[in-house]
Amino acid sequence: MITYDNLPLTIHDIMEARTRLNGRIYKTGQPRSNYLSERCKGEIFLKFENMQRTGSFKIRGAFNKLSSLTEEEKRQGVVACSAGNHAQGVSLSCAMLGINGKVVMPSCAPKSKVAATTDYSAEVILHGNSFNETIAKASEIMEMEGRLFIPPFDDEKVIAGQGTIGLEILEDLYDVDNVIVPIGGGGLIAGVALAIKSINPRINIIGVQSENVHGMASSYYAGQITNHRNSGTLADGCDVARPGILTYEIVKDLVTDIVLVTEEEIRSSMVHLIQRNKIITEGAGALASAALLSGKLDHYIQGKKTVSIISGGNIDLSRVSQITGLETTH
């Protein structure tokens, strides 16, 4: 086992996170997709984080962060800001741990995600139409009420929680060659990369972002943190223009490659997952499969074993009908 002492956290932090999460979350399935395997000329396995509690991987990092707080910090209460999946992860974690939580969500957040977040336990405050406006409101609540802020991705405990996915992947498929990971702010890919590379550095960790929003990809290739956002994306859970400082440090050292996919490739991937694999996923959850279906990863995956992470499945049913109504595959 390799310990990367130059990085913000180590494999030991991820193993501690696994202990905290034991019995609190699901170990999600990782079946082989016959359709994608035949289509991509390699063995493709799907990691079903869309079947995780709250419908997304985000609860792993949220629960690990919240459960590591001191009793005094828990009594202070917490606040988070999110368009959906992190909000739900924080809200359910607060319910499980008996912590008073508030979540600031943008006014345009999907109604289903707002309702789910409220149902889990946290008080939801709708504010602003952009991430900057939403986080400004969360900062105001922190200052006025003395609550602790729970970051969505740029935090050691959050990254470690997401990294437990990497441990599960290797438990089920020790000889995997490639792991394909969606990227927003980078918490998921940073944690997965650190977990897997610490155990087997020969495995390729490949990130995927939308052509419309790819702050991490721009930073990765520029060699320094930069912003990138042309417009919104179907992968709204990964609509992050600027990656985290901690996540970038890990990604730049441990990730093999980052590829970009078009909005049409994301939409087509969502349709294929529904029709061929019977999986309903949100846009961010379809990013890894979009990269596989696009042919942009053929030189990595053909004749190899690859895990594609489906990061979340929280999508409004009206959005599903809009997407599937535009295309029929044969």
Coordinates of C-alpha atoms in Angstrom, one line a residue:
M1 CA 0.0 0.0 0.0
I2 CA 1.3 3.5 -0.9
T3 CA 0.8 6.5 1.3
Y4 CA 0.9 9.8 -0.5
D5 CA 2.3 12.0 2.3
N6 CA 2.4 15.1 0.0
L7 CA -1.4 15.1 -0.4
P8 CA -4.1 16.6 1.9
L9 CA -5.2 13.1 3.2
T10 CA -4.2 9.5 2.9
I11 CA -5.7 6.0 2.5
H12 CA -5.9 5.8 6.3
D13 CA -8.4 8.7 6.3
I14 CA -10.6 6.8 3.8
M15 CA -10.4 3.6 5.9
E16 CA -11.5 5.5 9.0
A17 CA -14.4 6.9 6.9
R18 CA -15.4 3.4 6.0
T19 CA -15.6 2.5 9.7
R20 CA -17.8 5.5 10.4
L21 CA -20.1 4.7 7.5
N22 CA -20.4 1.0 8.3
G23 CA -24.1 0.2 8.8
R24 CA -25.1 3.8 7.9
I25 CA -25.0 3.6 4.1
Y26 CA -25.3 0.9 1.5
K27 CA -22.5 -1.0 -0.2
T28 CA -23.9 -0.4 -3.7
G29 CA -23.9 -3.0 -6.5
Q30 CA -21.5 -3.2 -9.4
P31 CA -22.9 -5.5 -12.0
R32 CA -21.5 -6.1 -15.5
S33 CA -23.4 -4.3 -18.3
N34 CA -23.7 -6.7 -21.2
Y35 CA -24.9 -3.9 -23.5
L36 CA -22.0 -1.5 -22.7
S37 CA -19.5 -4.4 -22.8
E38 CA -20.5 -5.4 -26.3
R39 CA -20.8 -1.8 -27.5
C40 CA -17.4 -0.8 -26.1
K41 CA -15.5 -4.0 -26.8
G42 CA -14.4 -4.4 -23.2
E43 CA -15.9 -5.5 -19.9
I44 CA -17.9 -2.7 -18.4
F45 CA -19.2 -2.7 -14.8
L46 CA -21.6 -0.1 -13.4
K47 CA -21.2 1.2 -9.9
F48 CA -24.8 2.0 -8.7
E49 CA -24.4 5.0 -6.5
N50 CA -27.8 6.1 -7.8
M51 CA -29.1 3.3 -5.6
Q52 CA -27.3 4.8 -2.5
R53 CA -29.3 6.3 0.4
T54 CA -30.7 9.7 -0.8
G55 CA -30.1 8.6 -4.4
S56 CA -26.5 9.8 -4.6
F57 CA -22.9 9.2 -3.4
K58 CA -23.0 12.5 -1.5
I59 CA -24.2 11.0 1.8
R60 CA -20.9 9.3 2.2
G61 CA -18.9 12.5 2.5
A62 CA -21.6 14.4 4.4
F63 CA -22.0 11.7 7.0
N64 CA -18.3 11.2 7.5
K65 CA -17.9 14.9 8.0
L66 CA -20.8 15.3 10.4
S67 CA -20.0 12.2 12.4
S68 CA -16.4 13.4 13.0
L69 CA -17.6 16.7 14.6
T70 CA -17.1 17.1 18.4
E71 CA -20.1 17.1 20.6
E72 CA -19.8 20.8 21.1
E73 CA -19.6 21.4 17.3
K74 CA -22.7 19.2 16.8
R75 CA -24.6 21.3 19.3
Q76 CA -23.8 24.5 17.3
G77 CA -25.7 23.1 14.3
V78 CA -24.6 23.1 10.7
V79 CA -25.4 24.9 7.5
A80 CA -24.8 23.8 3.9
C81 CA -25.5 25.0 0.4
S82 CA -26.4 22.8 -2.5
A83 CA -28.7 22.4 -5.5
G84 CA -29.7 19.0 -4.4
N85 CA -27.6 15.9 -3.7
H86 CA -25.2 17.4 -1.1
A87 CA -28.3 19.0 0.5
Q88 CA -30.0 15.6 0.9
G89 CA -26.9 13.9 2.2
V90 CA -26.4 16.6 4.9
S91 CA -30.1 16.5 5.8
L92 CA -30.3 12.8 6.3
S93 CA -27.0 12.7 8.1
C94 CA -28.3 15.4 10.5
A95 CA -31.3 13.2 11.1
M96 CA -29.2 10.2 11.9
L97 CA -26.9 12.1 14.2
G98 CA -29.4 14.3 15.9
I99 CA -27.8 17.6 14.6
N100 CA -29.9 20.7 13.8
G101 CA -29.2 21.5 10.1
K102 CA -30.1 24.2 7.7
V103 CA -29.6 24.0 3.9
V104 CA -29.6 26.9 1.5
M105 CA -30.7 25.9 -2.0
P106 CA -31.1 28.1 -5.1
S107 CA -34.6 29.3 -5.9
C108 CA -34.4 27.2 -9.1
A109 CA -33.6 23.9 -7.4
P110 CA -35.8 21.0 -8.6
K111 CA -38.9 20.7 -6.4
S112 CA -38.3 17.0 -5.9
K113 CA -34.8 17.7 -4.3
V114 CA -36.2 20.5 -2.2
A115 CA -39.0 18.2 -0.9
A116 CA -36.6 15.3 -0.2
T117 CA -34.2 17.5 1.7
T118 CA -37.0 18.9 3.8
D119 CA -38.4 15.4 4.5
Y120 CA -35.1 14.1 5.8
S121 CA -34.8 16.8 8.6
A122 CA -33.1 20.0 7.6
E123 CA -34.7 23.4 7.3
V124 CA -34.5 24.5 3.6
I125 CA -34.0 28.1 2.7
L126 CA -34.5 29.0 -1.0
H127 CA -32.3 31.9 -1.9
G128 CA -30.6 33.3 -5.1
N129 CA -30.3 32.0 -8.6
S130 CA -26.5 31.3 -8.7
F131 CA -24.0 29.5 -6.5
N132 CA -22.4 32.7 -5.4
E133 CA -25.8 34.1 -4.1
T134 CA -26.6 30.8 -2.4
I135 CA -23.2 30.5 -0.7
A136 CA -23.4 34.1 0.4
K137 CA -26.7 33.4 2.2
A138 CA -25.1 30.3 3.9
S139 CA -22.2 32.5 5.0
E140 CA -24.6 35.0 6.5
I141 CA -26.3 32.2 8.5
M142 CA -23.0 30.9 9.7
E143 CA -22.1 34.4 11.0
M144 CA -25.4 35.2 12.6
E145 CA -26.2 31.8 14.1
G146 CA -22.7 30.4 14.8
R147 CA -23.4 27.3 12.7
L148 CA -20.6 25.2 11.1
F149 CA -20.4 25.1 7.3
I150 CA -20.4 21.7 5.7
P151 CA -18.6 22.0 2.3
P152 CA -19.9 20.1 -0.7
F153 CA -16.5 18.8 -1.9
D154 CA -13.4 20.7 -0.7
D155 CA -12.9 19.1 2.7
E156 CA -10.7 16.3 3.9
K157 CA -13.5 14.4 5.7
V158 CA -15.9 14.8 2.7
I159 CA -13.2 13.6 0.2
A160 CA -12.5 10.6 2.5
G161 CA -16.1 9.7 2.7
Q162 CA -16.4 9.7 -1.1
G163 CA -13.2 7.6 -1.3
T164 CA -15.0 4.7 0.3
I165 CA -16.4 4.0 -3.2
G166 CA -12.9 3.2 -4.4
L167 CA -12.5 0.6 -1.6
E168 CA -15.8 -1.0 -2.6
I169 CA -14.8 -1.1 -6.3
L170 CA -11.6 -3.0 -5.5
E171 CA -13.4 -5.4 -3.1
D172 CA -15.7 -6.5 -5.9
L173 CA -13.3 -6.2 -8.8
Y174 CA -9.7 -6.3 -7.7
D175 CA -8.3 -6.6 -11.2
V176 CA -10.1 -3.6 -12.7
D177 CA -8.0 -1.7 -15.3
N178 CA -9.9 1.6 -15.4
V179 CA -12.4 3.6 -13.3
I180 CA -14.4 6.3 -14.9
V181 CA -15.7 9.1 -12.6
P182 CA -17.9 12.2 -13.1
I183 CA -16.4 15.4 -11.9
G184 CA -18.0 18.6 -10.5
G185 CA -15.9 20.2 -7.7
G186 CA -13.8 17.0 -7.6
G187 CA -14.6 15.4 -4.2
L188 CA -15.7 12.1 -5.7
I189 CA -12.8 11.6 -8.1
A190 CA -10.2 12.8 -5.6
G191 CA -11.4 10.3 -3.0
V192 CA -11.8 7.5 -5.5
A193 CA -8.4 8.2 -7.0
L194 CA -6.6 8.3 -3.6
A195 CA -8.3 5.1 -2.4
I196 CA -7.5 3.1 -5.6
K197 CA -4.1 4.4 -6.4
S198 CA -2.9 3.8 -2.8
I199 CA -3.7 0.1 -3.3
N200 CA -2.9 -0.4 -7.0
P201 CA -1.2 2.6 -8.7
R202 CA -1.5 0.9 -12.1
I203 CA -5.2 1.4 -12.4
N204 CA -6.3 4.3 -14.6
I205 CA -8.6 6.9 -13.0
I206 CA -10.3 8.9 -15.7
G207 CA -12.6 11.9 -15.1
V208 CA -15.5 13.2 -17.2
Q209 CA -17.0 16.6 -17.5
S210 CA -19.3 18.5 -19.7
E211 CA -18.0 20.7 -22.5
N212 CA -20.1 23.5 -21.1
V213 CA -18.7 23.4 -17.5
H214 CA -15.3 22.0 -16.9
G215 CA -13.3 23.9 -14.3
M216 CA -11.4 20.8 -13.2
A217 CA -10.4 19.8 -16.7
S218 CA -9.3 23.3 -17.5
S219 CA -7.3 23.4 -14.3
Y220 CA -5.8 19.9 -14.9
Y221 CA -4.5 20.8 -18.3
A222 CA -3.4 24.4 -17.4
G223 CA -1.5 23.2 -14.4
Q224 CA -3.2 25.6 -12.1
I225 CA -6.7 26.3 -10.8
T226 CA -8.9 28.1 -13.3
N227 CA -12.5 28.7 -14.0
H228 CA -14.6 27.4 -16.9
R229 CA -18.3 27.7 -17.5
N230 CA -19.9 28.6 -20.9
S231 CA -23.5 27.8 -20.0
G232 CA -25.5 25.3 -18.0
T233 CA -25.5 21.6 -18.5
L234 CA -27.8 18.6 -18.2
A235 CA -25.2 17.3 -15.7
D236 CA -26.4 20.0 -13.2
G237 CA -25.0 18.1 -10.3
C238 CA -21.5 18.7 -11.8
D239 CA -22.2 22.4 -12.7
V240 CA -19.1 23.7 -10.9
A241 CA -17.0 26.3 -12.6
R242 CA -14.0 26.2 -10.3
P243 CA -12.6 23.1 -8.6
G244 CA -11.7 22.8 -5.0
I245 CA -8.1 23.5 -3.8
L246 CA -7.8 20.2 -2.0
T247 CA -9.5 18.2 -4.7
Y248 CA -7.3 19.8 -7.4
E249 CA -4.1 18.9 -5.5
I250 CA -5.1 15.2 -5.5
V251 CA -6.5 15.1 -9.1
K252 CA -3.4 16.7 -10.7
D253 CA -1.2 14.0 -9.1
L254 CA -3.3 10.9 -9.3
V255 CA -5.8 11.2 -12.3
T256 CA -4.7 9.7 -15.6
D257 CA -6.9 11.7 -17.9
I258 CA -10.0 13.9 -18.1
V259 CA -12.3 13.9 -21.1
L260 CA -15.2 16.2 -22.1
V261 CA -18.6 15.2 -23.5
T262 CA -21.2 17.2 -25.3
E263 CA -24.7 17.8 -24.0
E264 CA -26.1 15.5 -26.7
E265 CA -23.7 12.7 -25.6
I266 CA -25.0 13.2 -22.0
R267 CA -28.6 13.0 -23.1
S268 CA -28.0 10.0 -25.3
S269 CA -26.2 8.3 -22.4
M270 CA -29.2 8.8 -20.1
V271 CA -31.5 7.3 -22.8
H272 CA -29.2 4.3 -23.3
L273 CA -29.0 3.7 -19.6
I274 CA -32.8 3.7 -19.3
Q275 CA -33.5 1.6 -22.4
R276 CA -30.6 -0.9 -22.3
N277 CA -29.8 -1.1 -18.6
K278 CA -33.1 -0.1 -17.0
I279 CA -31.4 2.6 -14.9
I280 CA -32.8 6.1 -14.4
T281 CA -30.0 8.5 -13.7
E282 CA -29.6 12.3 -13.5
G283 CA -27.3 14.0 -16.0
A284 CA -24.3 14.0 -13.8
G285 CA -24.8 10.2 -13.2
A286 CA -24.7 9.6 -16.9
L287 CA -21.3 11.4 -17.5
A288 CA -19.1 8.4 -17.2
S289 CA -21.3 6.3 -19.5
A290 CA -21.4 9.2 -22.0
A291 CA -17.7 9.1 -22.2
L292 CA -17.7 5.3 -22.8
L293 CA -20.4 5.5 -25.5
S294 CA -18.7 8.5 -27.3
G295 CA -15.7 6.4 -28.2
K296 CA -13.3 8.9 -26.6
L297 CA -12.0 6.2 -24.2
D298 CA -11.6 3.3 -26.6
H299 CA -7.9 3.2 -26.3
Y300 CA -8.2 2.7 -22.5
I301 CA -11.2 0.4 -22.4
Q302 CA -11.1 -2.0 -25.3
G303 CA -10.2 -5.5 -24.1
K304 CA -10.0 -4.2 -20.5
K305 CA -12.1 -4.2 -17.3
T306 CA -13.7 -0.8 -16.6
V307 CA -15.9 0.5 -13.8
S308 CA -18.2 3.4 -14.7
I309 CA -19.6 5.2 -11.7
I310 CA -23.2 6.2 -11.9
S311 CA -23.0 8.9 -9.2
G312 CA -26.7 9.8 -8.7
G313 CA -30.3 9.2 -9.8
N314 CA -32.2 12.2 -8.5
I315 CA -34.0 13.6 -11.5
D316 CA -37.6 14.9 -11.8
L317 CA -39.9 12.6 -13.7
S318 CA -40.9 15.5 -16.0
R319 CA -37.2 15.8 -17.0
V320 CA -37.0 12.1 -17.8
S321 CA -40.0 12.3 -20.1
Q322 CA -38.5 15.4 -21.9
I323 CA -35.2 13.6 -22.4
T324 CA -36.5 10.2 -23.5
G325 CA -39.1 11.8 -25.8
L326 CA -36.4 13.2 -28.0
E327 CA -34.8 10.0 -29.0
T328 CA -35.6 6.3 -29.7
T329 CA -32.7 3.9 -29.9
H330 CA -32.6 0.7 -31.8

